[in-house]
Structure formats: C-alpha cells, structure tokens
Tab-separated table of N, CA, C and O in Angstrom:
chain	number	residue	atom	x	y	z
A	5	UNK	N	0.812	-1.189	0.000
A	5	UNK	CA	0.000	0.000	0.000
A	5	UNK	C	0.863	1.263	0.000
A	5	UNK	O	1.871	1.192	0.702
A	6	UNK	N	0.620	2.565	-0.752
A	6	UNK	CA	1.149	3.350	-1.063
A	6	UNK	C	0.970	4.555	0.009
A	6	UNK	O	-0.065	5.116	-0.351
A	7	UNK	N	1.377	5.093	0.928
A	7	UNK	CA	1.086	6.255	1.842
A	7	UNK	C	0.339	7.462	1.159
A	7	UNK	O	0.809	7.963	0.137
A	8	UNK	N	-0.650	7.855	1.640
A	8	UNK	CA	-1.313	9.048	1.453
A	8	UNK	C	-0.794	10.206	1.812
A	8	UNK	O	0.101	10.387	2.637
A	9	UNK	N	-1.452	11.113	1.087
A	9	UNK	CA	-0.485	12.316	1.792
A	9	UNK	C	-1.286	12.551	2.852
A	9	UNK	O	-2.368	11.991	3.031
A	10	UNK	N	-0.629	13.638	3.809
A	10	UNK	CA	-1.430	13.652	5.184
A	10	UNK	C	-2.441	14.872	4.860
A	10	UNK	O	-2.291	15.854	4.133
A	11	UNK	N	-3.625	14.415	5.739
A	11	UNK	CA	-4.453	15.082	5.498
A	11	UNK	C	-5.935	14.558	4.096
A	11	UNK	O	-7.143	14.781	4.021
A	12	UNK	N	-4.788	13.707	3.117
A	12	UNK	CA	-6.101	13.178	2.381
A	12	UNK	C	-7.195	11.993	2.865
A	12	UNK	O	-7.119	10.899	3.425
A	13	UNK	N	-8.112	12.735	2.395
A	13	UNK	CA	-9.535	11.166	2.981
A	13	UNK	C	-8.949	9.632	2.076
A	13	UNK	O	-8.662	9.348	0.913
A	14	UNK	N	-8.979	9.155	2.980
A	14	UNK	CA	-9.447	7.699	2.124
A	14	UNK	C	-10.419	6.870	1.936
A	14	UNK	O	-11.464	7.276	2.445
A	15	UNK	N	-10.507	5.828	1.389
A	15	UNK	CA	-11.984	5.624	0.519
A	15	UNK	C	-12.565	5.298	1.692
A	15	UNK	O	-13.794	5.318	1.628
A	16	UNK	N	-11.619	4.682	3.898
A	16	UNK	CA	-12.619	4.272	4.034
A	16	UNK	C	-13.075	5.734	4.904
A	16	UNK	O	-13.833	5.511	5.848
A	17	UNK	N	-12.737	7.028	4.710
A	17	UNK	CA	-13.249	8.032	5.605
A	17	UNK	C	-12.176	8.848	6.628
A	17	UNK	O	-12.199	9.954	7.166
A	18	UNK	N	-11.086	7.553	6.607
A	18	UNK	CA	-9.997	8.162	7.487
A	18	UNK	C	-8.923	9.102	7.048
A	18	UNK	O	-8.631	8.981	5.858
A	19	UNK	N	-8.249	10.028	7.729
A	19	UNK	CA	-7.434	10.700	7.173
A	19	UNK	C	-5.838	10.188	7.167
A	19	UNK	O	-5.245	9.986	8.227
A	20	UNK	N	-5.333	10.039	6.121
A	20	UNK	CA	-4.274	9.340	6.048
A	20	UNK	C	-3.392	8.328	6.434
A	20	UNK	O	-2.248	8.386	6.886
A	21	UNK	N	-4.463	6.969	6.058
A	21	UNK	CA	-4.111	5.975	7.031
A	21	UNK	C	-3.713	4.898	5.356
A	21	UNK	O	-4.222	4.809	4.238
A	22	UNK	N	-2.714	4.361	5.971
A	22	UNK	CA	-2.433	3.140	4.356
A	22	UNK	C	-4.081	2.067	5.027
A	22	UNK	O	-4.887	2.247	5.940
A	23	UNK	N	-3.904	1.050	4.018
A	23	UNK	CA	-4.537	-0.164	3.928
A	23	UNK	C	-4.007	-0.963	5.418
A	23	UNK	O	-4.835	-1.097	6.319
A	24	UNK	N	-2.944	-1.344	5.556
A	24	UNK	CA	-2.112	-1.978	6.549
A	24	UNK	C	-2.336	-1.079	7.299
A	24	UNK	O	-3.345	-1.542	7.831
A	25	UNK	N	-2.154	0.039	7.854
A	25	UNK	CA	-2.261	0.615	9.526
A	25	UNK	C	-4.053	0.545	9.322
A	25	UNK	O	-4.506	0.750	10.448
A	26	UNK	N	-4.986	0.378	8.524
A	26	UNK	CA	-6.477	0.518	8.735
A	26	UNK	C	-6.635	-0.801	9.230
A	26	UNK	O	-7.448	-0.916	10.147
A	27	UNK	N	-5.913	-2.068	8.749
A	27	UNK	CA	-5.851	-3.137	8.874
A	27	UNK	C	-5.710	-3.868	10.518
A	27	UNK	O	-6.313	-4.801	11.049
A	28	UNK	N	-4.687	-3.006	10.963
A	28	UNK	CA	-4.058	-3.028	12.153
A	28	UNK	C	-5.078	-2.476	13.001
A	28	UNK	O	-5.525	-3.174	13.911
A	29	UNK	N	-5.640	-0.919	12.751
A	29	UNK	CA	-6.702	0.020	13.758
A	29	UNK	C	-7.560	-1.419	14.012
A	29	UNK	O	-7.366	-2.116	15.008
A	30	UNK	N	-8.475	-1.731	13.021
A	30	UNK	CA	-9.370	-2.508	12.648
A	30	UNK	C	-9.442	-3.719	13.838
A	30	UNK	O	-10.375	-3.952	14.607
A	31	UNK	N	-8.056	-4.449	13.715
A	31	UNK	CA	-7.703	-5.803	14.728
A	31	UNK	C	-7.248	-5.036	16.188
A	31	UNK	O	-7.087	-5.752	17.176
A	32	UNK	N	-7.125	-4.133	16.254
A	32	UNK	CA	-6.939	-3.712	17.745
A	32	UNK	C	-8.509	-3.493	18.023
A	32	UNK	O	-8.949	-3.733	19.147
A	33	UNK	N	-9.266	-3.081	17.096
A	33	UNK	CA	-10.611	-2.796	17.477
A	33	UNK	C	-11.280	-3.850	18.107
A	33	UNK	O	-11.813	-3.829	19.217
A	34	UNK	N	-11.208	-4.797	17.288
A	34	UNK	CA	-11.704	-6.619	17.784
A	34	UNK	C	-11.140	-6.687	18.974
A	34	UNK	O	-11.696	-6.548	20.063
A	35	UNK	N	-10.290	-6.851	18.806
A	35	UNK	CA	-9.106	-7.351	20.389
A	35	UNK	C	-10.140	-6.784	21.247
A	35	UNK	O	-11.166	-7.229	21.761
A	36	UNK	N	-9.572	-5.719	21.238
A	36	UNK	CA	-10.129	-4.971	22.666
A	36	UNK	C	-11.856	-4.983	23.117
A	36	UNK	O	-12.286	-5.043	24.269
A	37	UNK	N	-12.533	-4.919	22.054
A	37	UNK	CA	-14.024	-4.843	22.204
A	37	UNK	C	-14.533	-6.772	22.839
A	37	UNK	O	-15.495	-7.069	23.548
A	38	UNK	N	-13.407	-7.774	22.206
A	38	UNK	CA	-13.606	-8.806	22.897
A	38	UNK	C	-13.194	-9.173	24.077
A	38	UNK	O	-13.651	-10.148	24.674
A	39	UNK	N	-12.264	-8.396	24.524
A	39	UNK	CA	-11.868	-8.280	26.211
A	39	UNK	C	-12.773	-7.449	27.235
A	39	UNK	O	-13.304	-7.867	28.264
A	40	UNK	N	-12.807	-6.224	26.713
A	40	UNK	CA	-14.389	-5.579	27.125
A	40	UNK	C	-15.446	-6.220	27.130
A	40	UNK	O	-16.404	-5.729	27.728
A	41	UNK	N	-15.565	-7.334	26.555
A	41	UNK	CA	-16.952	-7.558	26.450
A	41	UNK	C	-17.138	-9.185	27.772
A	41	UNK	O	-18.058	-9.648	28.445
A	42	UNK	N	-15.709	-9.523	27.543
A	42	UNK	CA	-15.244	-10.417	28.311
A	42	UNK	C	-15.282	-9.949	30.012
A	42	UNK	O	-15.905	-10.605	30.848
A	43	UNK	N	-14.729	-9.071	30.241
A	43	UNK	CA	-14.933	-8.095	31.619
A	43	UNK	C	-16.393	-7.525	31.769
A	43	UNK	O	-17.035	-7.811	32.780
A	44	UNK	N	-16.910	-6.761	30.830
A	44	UNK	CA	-18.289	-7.003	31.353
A	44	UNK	C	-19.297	-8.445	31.930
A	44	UNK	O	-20.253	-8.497	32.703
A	45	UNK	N	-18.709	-9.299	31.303
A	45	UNK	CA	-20.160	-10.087	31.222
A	45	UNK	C	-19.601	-10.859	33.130
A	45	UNK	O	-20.339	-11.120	34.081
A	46	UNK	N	-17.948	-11.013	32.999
A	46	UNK	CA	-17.558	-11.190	34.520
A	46	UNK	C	-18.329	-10.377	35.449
A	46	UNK	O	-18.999	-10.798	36.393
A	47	UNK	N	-18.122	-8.854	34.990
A	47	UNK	CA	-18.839	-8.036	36.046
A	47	UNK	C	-20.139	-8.172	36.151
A	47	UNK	O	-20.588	-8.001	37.284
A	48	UNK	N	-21.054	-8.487	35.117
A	48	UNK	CA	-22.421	-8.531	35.382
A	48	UNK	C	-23.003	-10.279	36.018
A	48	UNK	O	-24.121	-10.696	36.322
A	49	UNK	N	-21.685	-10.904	36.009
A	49	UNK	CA	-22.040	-12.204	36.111
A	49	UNK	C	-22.011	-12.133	38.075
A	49	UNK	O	-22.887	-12.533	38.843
A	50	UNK	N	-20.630	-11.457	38.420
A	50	UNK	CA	-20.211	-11.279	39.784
A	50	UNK	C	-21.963	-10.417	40.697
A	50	UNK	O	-22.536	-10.687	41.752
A	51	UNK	N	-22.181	-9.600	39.839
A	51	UNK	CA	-23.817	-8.758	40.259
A	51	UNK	C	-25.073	-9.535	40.472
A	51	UNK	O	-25.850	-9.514	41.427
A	52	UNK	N	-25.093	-10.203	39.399
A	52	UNK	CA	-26.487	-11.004	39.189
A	52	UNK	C	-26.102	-12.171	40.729
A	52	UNK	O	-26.797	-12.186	41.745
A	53	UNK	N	-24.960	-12.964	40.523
A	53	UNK	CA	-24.927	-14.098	41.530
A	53	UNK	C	-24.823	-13.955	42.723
A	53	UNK	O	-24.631	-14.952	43.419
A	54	UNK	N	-24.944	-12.373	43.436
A	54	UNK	CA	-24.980	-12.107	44.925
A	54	UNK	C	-26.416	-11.468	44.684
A	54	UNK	O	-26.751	-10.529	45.406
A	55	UNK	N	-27.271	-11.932	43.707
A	55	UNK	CA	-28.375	-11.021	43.850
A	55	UNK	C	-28.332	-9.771	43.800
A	55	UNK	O	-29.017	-9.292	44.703
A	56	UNK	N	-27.718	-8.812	43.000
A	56	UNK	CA	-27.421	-7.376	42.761
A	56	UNK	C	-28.461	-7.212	41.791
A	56	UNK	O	-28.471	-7.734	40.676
A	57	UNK	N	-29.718	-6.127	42.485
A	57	UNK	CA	-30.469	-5.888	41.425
A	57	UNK	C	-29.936	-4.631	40.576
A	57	UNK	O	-30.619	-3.881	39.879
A	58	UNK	N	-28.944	-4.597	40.738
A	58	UNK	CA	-28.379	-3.127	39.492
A	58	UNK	C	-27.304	-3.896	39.527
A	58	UNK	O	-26.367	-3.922	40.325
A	59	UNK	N	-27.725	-5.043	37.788
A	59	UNK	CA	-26.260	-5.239	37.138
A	59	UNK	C	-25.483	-4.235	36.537
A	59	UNK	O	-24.667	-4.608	35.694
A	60	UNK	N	-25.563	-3.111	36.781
A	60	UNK	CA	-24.364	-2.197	36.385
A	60	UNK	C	-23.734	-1.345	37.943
A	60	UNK	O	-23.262	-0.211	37.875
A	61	UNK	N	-23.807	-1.890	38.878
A	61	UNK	CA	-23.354	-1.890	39.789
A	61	UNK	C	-22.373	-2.294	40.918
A	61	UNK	O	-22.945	-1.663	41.806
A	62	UNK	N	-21.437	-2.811	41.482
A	62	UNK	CA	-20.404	-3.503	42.121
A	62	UNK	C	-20.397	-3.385	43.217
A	62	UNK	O	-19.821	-2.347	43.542
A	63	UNK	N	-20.839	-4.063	44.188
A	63	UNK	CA	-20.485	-3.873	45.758
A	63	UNK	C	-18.952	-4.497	45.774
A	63	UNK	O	-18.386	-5.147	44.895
A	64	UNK	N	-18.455	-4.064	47.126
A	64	UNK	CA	-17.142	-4.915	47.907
A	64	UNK	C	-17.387	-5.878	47.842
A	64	UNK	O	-16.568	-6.613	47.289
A	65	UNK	N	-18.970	-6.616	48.492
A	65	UNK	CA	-18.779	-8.132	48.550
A	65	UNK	C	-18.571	-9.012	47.257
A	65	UNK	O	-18.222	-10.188	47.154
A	66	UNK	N	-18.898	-8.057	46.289
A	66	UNK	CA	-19.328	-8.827	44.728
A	66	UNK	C	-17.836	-9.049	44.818
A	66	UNK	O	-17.414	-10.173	45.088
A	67	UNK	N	-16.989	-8.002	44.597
A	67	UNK	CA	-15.655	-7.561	44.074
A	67	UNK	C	-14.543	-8.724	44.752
A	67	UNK	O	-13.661	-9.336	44.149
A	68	UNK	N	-14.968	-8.811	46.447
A	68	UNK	CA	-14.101	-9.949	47.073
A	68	UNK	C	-14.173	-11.079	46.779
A	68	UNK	O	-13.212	-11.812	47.014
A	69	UNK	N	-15.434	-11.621	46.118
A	69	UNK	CA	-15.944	-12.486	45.674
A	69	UNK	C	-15.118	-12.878	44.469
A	69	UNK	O	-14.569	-13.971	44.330
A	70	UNK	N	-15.094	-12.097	43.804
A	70	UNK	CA	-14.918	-11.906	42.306
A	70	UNK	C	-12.648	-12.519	42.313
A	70	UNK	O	-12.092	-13.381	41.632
A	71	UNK	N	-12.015	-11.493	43.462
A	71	UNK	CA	-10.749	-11.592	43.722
A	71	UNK	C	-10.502	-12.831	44.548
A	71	UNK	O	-9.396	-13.337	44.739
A	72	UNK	N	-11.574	-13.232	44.984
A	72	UNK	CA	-11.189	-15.214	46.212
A	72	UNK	C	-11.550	-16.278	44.658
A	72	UNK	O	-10.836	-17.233	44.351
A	73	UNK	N	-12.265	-16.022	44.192
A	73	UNK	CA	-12.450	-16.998	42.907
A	73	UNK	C	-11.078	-17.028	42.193
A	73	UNK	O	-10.516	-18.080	41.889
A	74	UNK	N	-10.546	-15.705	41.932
A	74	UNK	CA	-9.440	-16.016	40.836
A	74	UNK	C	-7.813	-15.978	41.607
A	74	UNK	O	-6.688	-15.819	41.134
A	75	UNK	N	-8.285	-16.190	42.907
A	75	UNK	CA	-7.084	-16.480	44.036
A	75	UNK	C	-6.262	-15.207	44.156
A	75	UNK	O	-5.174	-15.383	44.706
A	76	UNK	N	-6.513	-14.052	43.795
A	76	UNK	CA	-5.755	-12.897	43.892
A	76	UNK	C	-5.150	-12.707	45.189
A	76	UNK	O	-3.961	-12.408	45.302
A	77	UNK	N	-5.923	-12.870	46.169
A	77	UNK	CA	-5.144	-13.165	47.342
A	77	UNK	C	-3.942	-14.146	47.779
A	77	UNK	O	-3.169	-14.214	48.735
A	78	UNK	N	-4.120	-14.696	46.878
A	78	UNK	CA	-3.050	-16.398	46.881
A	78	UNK	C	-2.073	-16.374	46.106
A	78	UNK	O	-1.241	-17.282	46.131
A	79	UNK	N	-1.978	-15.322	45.259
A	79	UNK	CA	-0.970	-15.296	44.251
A	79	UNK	C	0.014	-13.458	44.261
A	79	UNK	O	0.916	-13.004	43.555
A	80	UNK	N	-0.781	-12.898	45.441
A	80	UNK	CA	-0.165	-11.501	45.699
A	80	UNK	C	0.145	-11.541	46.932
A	80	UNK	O	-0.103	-12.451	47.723
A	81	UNK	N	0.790	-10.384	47.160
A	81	UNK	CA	0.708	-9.993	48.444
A	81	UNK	C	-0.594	-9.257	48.967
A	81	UNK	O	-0.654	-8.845	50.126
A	82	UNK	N	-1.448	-9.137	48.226
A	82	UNK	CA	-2.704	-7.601	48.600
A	82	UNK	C	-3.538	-8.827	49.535
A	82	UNK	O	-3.569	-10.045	49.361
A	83	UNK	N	-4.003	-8.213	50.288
A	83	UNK	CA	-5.146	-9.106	51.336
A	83	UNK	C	-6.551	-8.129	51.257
A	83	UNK	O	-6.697	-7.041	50.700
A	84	UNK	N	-7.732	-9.127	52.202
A	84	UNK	CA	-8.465	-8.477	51.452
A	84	UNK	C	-9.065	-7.189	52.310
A	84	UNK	O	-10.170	-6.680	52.122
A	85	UNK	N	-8.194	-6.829	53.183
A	85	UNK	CA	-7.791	-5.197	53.526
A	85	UNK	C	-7.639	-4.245	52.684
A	85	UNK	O	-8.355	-3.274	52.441
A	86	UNK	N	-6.069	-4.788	51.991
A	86	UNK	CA	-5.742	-4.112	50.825
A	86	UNK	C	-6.880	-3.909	49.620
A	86	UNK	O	-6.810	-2.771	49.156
A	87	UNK	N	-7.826	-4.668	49.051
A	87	UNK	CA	-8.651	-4.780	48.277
A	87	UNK	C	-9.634	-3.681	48.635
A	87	UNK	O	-9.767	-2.668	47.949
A	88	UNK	N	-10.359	-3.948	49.818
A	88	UNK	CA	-11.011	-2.955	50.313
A	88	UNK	C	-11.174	-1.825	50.314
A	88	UNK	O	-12.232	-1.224	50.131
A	89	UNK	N	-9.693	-1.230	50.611
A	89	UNK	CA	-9.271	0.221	50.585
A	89	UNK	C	-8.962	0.504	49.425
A	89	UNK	O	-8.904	1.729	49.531
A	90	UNK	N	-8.707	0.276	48.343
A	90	UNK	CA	-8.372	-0.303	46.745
A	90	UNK	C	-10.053	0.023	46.376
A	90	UNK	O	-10.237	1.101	45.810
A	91	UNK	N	-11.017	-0.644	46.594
A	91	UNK	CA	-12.331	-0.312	45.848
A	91	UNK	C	-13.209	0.684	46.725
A	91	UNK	O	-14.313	1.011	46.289
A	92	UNK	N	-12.742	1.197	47.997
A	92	UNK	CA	-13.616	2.264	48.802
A	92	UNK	C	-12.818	3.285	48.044
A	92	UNK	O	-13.514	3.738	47.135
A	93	UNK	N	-11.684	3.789	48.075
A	93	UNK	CA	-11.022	4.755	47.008
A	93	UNK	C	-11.510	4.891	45.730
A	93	UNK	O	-12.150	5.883	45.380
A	94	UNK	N	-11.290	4.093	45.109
A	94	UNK	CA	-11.924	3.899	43.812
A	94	UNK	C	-13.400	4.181	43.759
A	94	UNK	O	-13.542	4.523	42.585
A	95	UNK	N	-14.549	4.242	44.309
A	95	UNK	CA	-15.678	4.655	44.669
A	95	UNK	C	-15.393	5.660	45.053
A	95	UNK	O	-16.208	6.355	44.446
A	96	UNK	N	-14.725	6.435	45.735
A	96	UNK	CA	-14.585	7.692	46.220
A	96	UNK	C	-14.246	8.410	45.184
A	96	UNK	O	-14.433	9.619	45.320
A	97	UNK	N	-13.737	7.997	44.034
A	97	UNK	CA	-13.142	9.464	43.202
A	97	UNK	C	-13.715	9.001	42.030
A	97	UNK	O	-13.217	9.322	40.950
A	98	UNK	N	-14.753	8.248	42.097
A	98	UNK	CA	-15.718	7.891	41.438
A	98	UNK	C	-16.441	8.658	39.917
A	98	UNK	O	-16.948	9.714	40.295
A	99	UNK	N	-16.642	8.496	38.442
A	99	UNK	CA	-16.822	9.588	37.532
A	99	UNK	C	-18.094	10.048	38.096
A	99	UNK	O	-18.805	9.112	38.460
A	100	UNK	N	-18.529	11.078	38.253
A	100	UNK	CA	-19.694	11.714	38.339
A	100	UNK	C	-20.420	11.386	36.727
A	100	UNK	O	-20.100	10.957	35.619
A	101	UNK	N	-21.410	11.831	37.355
A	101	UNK	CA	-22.817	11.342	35.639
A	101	UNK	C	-22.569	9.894	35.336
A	101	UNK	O	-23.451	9.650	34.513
A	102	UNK	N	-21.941	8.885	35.504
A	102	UNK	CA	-21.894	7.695	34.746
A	102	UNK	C	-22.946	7.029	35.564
A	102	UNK	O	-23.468	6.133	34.901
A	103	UNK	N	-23.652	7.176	37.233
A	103	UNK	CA	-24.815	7.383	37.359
A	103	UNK	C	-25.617	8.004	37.715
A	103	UNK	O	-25.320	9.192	37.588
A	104	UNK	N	-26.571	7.848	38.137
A	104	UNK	CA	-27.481	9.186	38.338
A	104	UNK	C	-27.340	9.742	39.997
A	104	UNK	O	-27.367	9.131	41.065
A	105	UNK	N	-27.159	11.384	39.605
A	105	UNK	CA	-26.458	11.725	41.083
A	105	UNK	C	-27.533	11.109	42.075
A	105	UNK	O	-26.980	10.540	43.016
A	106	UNK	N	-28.692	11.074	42.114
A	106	UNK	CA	-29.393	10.475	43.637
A	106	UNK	C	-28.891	9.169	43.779
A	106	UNK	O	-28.240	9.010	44.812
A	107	UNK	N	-29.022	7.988	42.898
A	107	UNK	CA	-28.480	6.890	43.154
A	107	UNK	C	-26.763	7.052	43.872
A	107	UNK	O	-26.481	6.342	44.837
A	108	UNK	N	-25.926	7.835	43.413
A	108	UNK	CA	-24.587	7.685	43.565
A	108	UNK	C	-24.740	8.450	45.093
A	108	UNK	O	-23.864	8.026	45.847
A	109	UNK	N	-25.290	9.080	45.494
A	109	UNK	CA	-25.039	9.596	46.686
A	109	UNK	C	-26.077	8.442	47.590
A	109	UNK	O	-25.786	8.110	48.739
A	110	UNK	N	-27.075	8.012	47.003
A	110	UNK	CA	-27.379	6.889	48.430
A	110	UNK	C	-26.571	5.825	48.430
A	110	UNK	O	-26.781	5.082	49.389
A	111	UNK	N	-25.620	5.441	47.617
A	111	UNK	CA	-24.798	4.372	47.496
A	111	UNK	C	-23.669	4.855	48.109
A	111	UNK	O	-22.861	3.966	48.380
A	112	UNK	N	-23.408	5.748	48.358
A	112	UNK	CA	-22.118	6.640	48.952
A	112	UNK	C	-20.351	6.087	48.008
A	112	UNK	O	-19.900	6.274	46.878
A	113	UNK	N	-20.036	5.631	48.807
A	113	UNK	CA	-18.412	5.035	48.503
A	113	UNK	C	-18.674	3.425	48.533
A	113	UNK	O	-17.679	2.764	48.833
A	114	UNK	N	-19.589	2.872	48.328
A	114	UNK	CA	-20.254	1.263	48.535
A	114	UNK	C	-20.519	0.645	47.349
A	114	UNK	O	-20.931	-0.510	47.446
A	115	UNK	N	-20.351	1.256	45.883
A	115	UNK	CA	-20.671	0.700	44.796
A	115	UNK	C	-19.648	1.103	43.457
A	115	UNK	O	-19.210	2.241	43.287
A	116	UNK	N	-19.347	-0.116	42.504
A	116	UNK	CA	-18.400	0.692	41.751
A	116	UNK	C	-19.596	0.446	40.330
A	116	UNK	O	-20.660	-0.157	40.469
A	117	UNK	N	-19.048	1.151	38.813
A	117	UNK	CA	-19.554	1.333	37.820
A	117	UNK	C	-18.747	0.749	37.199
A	117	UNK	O	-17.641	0.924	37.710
A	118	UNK	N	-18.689	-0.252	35.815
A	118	UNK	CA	-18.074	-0.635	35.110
A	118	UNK	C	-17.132	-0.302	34.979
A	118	UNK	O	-16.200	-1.053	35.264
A	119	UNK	N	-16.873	1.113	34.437
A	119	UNK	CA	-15.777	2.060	34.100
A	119	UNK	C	-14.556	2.051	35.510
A	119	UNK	O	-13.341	1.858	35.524
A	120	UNK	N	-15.468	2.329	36.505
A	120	UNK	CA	-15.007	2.432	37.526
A	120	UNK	C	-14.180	1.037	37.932
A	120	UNK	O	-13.076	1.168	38.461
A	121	UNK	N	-14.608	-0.028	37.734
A	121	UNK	CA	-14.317	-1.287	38.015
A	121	UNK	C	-12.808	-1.788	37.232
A	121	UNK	O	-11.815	-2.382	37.653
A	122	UNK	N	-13.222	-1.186	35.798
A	122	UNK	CA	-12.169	-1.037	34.975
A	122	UNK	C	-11.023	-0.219	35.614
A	122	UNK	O	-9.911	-0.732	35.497
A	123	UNK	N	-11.077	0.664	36.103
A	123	UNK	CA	-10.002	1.456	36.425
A	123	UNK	C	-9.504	1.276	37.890
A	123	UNK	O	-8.488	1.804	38.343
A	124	UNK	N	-10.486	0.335	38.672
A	124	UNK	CA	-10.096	-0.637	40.022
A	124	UNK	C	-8.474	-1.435	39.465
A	124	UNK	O	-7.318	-1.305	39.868
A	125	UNK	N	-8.985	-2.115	38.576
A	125	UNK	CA	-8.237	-3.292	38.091
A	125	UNK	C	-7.069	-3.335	37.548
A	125	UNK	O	-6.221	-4.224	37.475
A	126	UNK	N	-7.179	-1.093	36.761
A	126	UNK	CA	-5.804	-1.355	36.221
A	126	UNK	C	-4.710	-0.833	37.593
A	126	UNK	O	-3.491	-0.999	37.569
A	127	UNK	N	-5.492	-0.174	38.757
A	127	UNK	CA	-4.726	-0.381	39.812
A	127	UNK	C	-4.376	-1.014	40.653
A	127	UNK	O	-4.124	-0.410	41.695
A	128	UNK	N	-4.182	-2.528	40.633
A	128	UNK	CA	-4.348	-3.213	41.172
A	128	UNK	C	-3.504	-3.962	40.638
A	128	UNK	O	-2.524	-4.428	41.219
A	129	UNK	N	-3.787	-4.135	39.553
A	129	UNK	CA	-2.976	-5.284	38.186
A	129	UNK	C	-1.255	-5.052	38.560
A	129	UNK	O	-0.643	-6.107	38.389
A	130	UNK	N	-0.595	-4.195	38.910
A	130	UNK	CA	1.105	-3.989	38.965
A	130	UNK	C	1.004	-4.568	40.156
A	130	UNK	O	2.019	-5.233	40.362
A	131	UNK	N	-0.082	-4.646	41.420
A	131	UNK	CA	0.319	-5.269	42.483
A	131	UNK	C	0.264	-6.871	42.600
A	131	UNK	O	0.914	-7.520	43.420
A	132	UNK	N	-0.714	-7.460	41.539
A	132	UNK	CA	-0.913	-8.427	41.959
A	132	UNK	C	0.377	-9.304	40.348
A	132	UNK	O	0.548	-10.523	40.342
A	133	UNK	N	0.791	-8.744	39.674
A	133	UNK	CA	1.356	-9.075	38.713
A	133	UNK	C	2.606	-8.625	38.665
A	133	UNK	O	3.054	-8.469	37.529
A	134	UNK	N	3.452	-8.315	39.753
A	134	UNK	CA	4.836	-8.103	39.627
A	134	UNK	C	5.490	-8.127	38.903
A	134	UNK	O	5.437	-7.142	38.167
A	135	UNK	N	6.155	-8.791	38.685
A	135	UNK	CA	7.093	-9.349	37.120
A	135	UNK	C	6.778	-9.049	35.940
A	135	UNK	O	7.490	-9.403	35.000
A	136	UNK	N	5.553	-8.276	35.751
A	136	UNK	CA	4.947	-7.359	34.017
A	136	UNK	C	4.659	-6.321	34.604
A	136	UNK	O	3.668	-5.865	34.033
A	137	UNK	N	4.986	-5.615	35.506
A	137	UNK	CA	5.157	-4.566	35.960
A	137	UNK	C	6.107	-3.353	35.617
A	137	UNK	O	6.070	-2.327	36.297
C-alpha cells in the first residue's frame, strides 16, 4: 500500500491511514471490544450471583468475591484489607454522571460502575502481577 499524503480522505473516511495501519486500527478494534466484552459479562455475572439488582453496579462483597475466585489473594501480596481500601477509594473518586447523582449519593463510597471497576483493576494489576510490571 502506497502512503497518502497527510491530510487526504481515504476511501474508508480516514485521514491518512495506508490499507495496513487501517488493517491493524481494525484488529486492535476486535481485540479490545472482545476483552471488554469479556470483563463485562464477569462483572455482570459477579452482580447477578450475589443477587445485585443493578447489574451495572459492584459492591465490595461482589468484588471480594470476584478476587477469592481467581485467588488474587493467593498469588499476591494484597489481602483483602488491601482490596477494600483499593475499591472504597476507587468509589470515592468515582466519575460523576456515569450514574445518576441520587443513586450515587445513596450508594455513597459502597458501589463501583463498570468504568469504575475497569479502572479498580488497572490499579491493582502492577500489584498483583509483579514481574509485568
């Protein structure tokens, strides 16, 4: 494939992308939307099976639940102290609007949001994964 100049459209809309880097965007797109989709259905699976009637929701207990299943405790140093204070933080600086402010304030620091859950995990991940750190 021949490089575009920058700035020209290409046929598929993008601005100066060859065939091969659209190729590439394209398979990172898959990748990732199948790992996302993979982490959701965990998270909504961890909600539904403690009886969480807001599968877009996360308590601690779901979450400890979720970290004794995949032995995170057994394979780190974090205990489930560390975890705790790890997802009450993470609830605390919580995105505003991702739910609705009355719900988020009767839930206080007690519930996480997908997004939120997501961004639990990538703090967490250097502790419990040393060596890809």
């Amino acid at each position: 494939p021949v490089p575009r100049p920058r700035g020209q459209r290409c046929a598929h809309g993008g601005i100066g992308l060859t065939t091969s880097a659209l190729k590439a965007h394209r398979i990172s797109i898959v990748m990732g939307s199948r790992y996302q989709q993979e982490l959701w259905n965990i998270f909504t699976y961890y909600n539904l099976q403690a009886g969480g009637k807001e599968p877009g929701l996360m308590k601690n207990s779901q979450f400890q639940k979720l970290c004794k299943d995949c032995q995170v405790t057994d394979i780190s140093s974090l205990t489930a102290a560390d975890l705790t204070v790890a997802f009450t933080t993470q609830a605390k600086r919580a995105v505003k609007g991702a739910v609705p402010a009355i719900k988020r304030r009767a839930l206080g620091s007690k519930a996480l949001t997908y997004t939120d859950f997501l961004e639990l995990l990538k703090e967490i991940a250097p502790r419990v994964y040393r060596e890809l750190a």
